[in-house]
Short mmCIF file of C-alpha atoms in Angstrom, two decimals:
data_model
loop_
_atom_site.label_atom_id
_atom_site.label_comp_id
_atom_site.label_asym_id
_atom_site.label_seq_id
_atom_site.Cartn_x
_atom_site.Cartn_y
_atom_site.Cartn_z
CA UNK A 268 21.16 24.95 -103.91
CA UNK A 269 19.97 21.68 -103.22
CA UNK A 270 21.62 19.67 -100.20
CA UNK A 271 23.13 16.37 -100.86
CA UNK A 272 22.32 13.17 -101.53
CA UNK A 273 22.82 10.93 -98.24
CA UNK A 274 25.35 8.23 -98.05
CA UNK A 275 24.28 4.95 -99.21
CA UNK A 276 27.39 3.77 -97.86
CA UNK A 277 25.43 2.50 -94.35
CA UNK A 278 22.07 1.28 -96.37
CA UNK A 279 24.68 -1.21 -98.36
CA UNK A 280 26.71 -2.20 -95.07
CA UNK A 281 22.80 -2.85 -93.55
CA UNK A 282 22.05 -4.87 -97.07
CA UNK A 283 25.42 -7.64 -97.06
CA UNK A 284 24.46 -7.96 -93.05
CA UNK A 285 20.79 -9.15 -93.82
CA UNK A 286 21.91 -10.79 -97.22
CA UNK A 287 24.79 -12.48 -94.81
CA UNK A 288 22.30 -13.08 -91.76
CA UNK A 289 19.83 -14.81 -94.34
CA UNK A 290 22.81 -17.13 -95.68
CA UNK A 291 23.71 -18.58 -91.98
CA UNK A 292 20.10 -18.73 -91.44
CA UNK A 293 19.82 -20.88 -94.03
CA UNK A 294 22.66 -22.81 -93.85
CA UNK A 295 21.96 -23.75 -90.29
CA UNK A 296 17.90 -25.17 -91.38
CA UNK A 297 19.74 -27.09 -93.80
CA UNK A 298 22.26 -28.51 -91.46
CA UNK A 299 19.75 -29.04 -88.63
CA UNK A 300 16.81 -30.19 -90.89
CA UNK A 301 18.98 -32.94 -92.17
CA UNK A 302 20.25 -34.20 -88.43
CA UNK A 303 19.80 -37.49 -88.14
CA UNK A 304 21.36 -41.01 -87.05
CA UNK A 305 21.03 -44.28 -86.72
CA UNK A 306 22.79 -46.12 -83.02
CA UNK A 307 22.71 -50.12 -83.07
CA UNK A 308 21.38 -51.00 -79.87
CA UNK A 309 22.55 -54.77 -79.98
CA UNK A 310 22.26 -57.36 -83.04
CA UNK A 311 18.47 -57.02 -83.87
CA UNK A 312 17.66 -52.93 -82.99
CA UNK A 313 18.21 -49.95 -83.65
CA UNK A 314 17.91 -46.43 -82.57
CA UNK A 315 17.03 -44.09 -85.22
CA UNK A 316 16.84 -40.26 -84.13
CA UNK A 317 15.87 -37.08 -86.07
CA UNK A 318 16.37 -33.56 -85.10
CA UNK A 319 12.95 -33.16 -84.61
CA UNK A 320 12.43 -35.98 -81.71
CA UNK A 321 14.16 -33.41 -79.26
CA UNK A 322 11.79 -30.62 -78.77
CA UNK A 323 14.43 -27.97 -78.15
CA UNK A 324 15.61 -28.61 -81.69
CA UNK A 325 12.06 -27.78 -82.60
CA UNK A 326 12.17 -24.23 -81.27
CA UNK A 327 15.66 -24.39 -82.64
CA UNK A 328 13.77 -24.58 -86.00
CA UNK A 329 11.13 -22.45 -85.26
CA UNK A 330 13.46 -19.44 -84.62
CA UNK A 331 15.16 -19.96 -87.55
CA UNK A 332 12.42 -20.13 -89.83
CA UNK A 333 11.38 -16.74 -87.76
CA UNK A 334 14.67 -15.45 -89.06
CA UNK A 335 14.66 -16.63 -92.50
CA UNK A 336 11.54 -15.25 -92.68
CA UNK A 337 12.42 -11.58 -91.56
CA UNK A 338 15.57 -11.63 -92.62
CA UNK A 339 13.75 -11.99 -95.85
CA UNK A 340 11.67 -9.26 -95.54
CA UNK A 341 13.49 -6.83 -94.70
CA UNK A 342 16.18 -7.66 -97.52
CA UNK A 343 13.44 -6.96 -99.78
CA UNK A 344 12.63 -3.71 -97.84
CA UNK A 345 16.03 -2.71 -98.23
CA UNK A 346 16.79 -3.77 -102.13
CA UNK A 347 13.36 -1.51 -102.31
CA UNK A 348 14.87 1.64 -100.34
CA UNK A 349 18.50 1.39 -102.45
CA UNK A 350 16.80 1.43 -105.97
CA UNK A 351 14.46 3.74 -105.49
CA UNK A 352 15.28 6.05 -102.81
CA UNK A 353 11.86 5.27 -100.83
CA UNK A 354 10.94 3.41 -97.92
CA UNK A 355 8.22 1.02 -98.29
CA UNK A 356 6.45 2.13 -95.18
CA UNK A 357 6.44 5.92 -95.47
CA UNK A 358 6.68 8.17 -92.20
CA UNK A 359 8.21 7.06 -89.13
CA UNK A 360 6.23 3.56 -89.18
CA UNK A 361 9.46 1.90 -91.16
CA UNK A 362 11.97 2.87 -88.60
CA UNK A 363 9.65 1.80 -85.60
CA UNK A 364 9.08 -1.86 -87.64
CA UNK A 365 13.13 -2.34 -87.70
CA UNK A 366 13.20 -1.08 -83.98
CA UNK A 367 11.34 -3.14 -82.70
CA UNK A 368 11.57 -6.13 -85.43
CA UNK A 369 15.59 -6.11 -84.71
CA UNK A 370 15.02 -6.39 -80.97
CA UNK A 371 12.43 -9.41 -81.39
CA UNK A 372 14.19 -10.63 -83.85
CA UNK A 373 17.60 -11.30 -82.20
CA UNK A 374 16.07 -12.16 -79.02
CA UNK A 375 13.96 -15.45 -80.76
CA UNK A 376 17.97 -15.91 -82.30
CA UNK A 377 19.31 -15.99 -79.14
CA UNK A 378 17.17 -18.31 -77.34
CA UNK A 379 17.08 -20.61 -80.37
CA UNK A 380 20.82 -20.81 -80.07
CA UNK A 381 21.08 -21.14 -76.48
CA UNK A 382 18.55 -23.84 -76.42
CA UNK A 383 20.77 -25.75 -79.32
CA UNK A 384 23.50 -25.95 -77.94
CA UNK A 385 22.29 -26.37 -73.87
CA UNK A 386 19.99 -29.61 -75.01
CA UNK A 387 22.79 -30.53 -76.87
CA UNK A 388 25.16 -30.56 -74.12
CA UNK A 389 23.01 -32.17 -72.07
CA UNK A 390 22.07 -35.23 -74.86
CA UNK A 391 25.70 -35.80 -75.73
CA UNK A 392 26.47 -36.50 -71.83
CA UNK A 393 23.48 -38.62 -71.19
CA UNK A 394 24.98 -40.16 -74.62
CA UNK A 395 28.37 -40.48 -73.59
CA UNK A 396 27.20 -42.04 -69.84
CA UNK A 397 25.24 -44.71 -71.82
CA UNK A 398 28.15 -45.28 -74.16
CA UNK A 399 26.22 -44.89 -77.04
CA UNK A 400 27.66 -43.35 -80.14
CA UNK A 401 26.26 -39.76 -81.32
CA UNK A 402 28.52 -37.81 -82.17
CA UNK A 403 27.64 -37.26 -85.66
CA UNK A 404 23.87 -36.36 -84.21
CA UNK A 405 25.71 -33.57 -81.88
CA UNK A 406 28.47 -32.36 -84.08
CA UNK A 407 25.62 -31.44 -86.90
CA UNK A 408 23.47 -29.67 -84.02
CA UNK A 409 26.58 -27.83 -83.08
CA UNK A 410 26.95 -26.39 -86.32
CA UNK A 411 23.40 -25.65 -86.19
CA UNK A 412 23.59 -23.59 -83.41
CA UNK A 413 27.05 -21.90 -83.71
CA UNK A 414 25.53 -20.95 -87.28
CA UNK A 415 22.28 -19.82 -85.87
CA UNK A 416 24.70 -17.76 -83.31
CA UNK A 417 26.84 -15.77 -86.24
CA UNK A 418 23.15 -15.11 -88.21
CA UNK A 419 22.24 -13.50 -83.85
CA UNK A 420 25.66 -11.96 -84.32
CA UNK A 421 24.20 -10.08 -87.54
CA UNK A 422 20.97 -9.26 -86.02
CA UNK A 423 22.31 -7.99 -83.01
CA UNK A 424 24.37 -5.47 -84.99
CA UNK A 425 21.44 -4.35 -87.53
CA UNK A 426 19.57 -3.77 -84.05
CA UNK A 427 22.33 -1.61 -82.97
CA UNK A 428 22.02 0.11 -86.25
CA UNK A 429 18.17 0.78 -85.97
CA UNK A 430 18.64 2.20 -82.25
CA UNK A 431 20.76 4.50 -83.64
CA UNK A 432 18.24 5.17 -86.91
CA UNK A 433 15.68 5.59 -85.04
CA UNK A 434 15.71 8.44 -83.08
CA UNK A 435 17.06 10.63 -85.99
CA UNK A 436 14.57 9.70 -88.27
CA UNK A 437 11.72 10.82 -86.10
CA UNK A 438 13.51 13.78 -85.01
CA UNK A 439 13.84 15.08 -88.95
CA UNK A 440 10.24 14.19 -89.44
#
């Protein structure tokens, strides 16, 4: 008699978290990327500042892009797995690449957060001292970074998920 088939019940739950992950990922280049304002200085200039002229929002970007990028990947590893029953990287090579992809993964998320929303703290109360008005500017890199911290939310829990993969994967093998 042949044994079961396993659940796919946990591959799905693993699917919506990367499909989810990759949504806030998005949503927070597209919120970031498009973080800019203008501040009259007095009658004649102006300030004009992008997202990109503060180099913490840079590696803001830069670990997003890192995330949309694996987040990605490993959506199309796991639409590959559900439909045909296969990993993509046979053996126990798969499980090591989410280990240790999951852990890298959600530590670039959590710096990339942490440096959005310390710079941005620090901006808005050099911005306040001067009396200058940014709060548009800081608001949108807010949302940047609190949605760059629900897509580390996801990642952190698919990590949890490989830890626990891991080990009995390689100990059926």
């Amino acid at each position: 008699m042949a044994p079961p088939p396993p659940s796919t019940t946990p591959q799905v739950i693993t699917l919506v978290l990367k499909v989810f992950m990759f949504a806030l990922l998005l949503a927070s280049l597209i919120v970031l990327v498009t973080d800019t304002t203008t501040v009259p200085l007095d009658v004649i200039f102006e300030l004009k500042v992008h997202f990109d002229d503060v180099y913490a929002y840079r590696y803001v970007l830069a670990s997003i892009i890192i995330g949309l990028v694996y987040s990605l990947l490993q959506t199309a590893f796991s639409l590959y797995h559900l439909a045909t029953g296969n990993r993509l990287i046979s053996g126990d090579g798969g499980f090591v690449f989410d280990f240790y992809g999951d852990k890298v993964l959600s530590y670039v998320m959590a710096t990339g957060c942490a440096a959005g929303f310390g710079a941005t703290k620090d901006l808005k109360a050099l911005a306040d001292a001067r009396k200058l008005d940014f709060d548009d500017y800081f608001n949108k890199a807010y949302a940047s970074a609190s949605l760059l911290l629900l897509a580390f939310l996801c990642a952190a829990v698919l990590s949890v998920f490989s830890s626990y993969a891991l080990p009995k994967m390689v100990n059926e093998s």
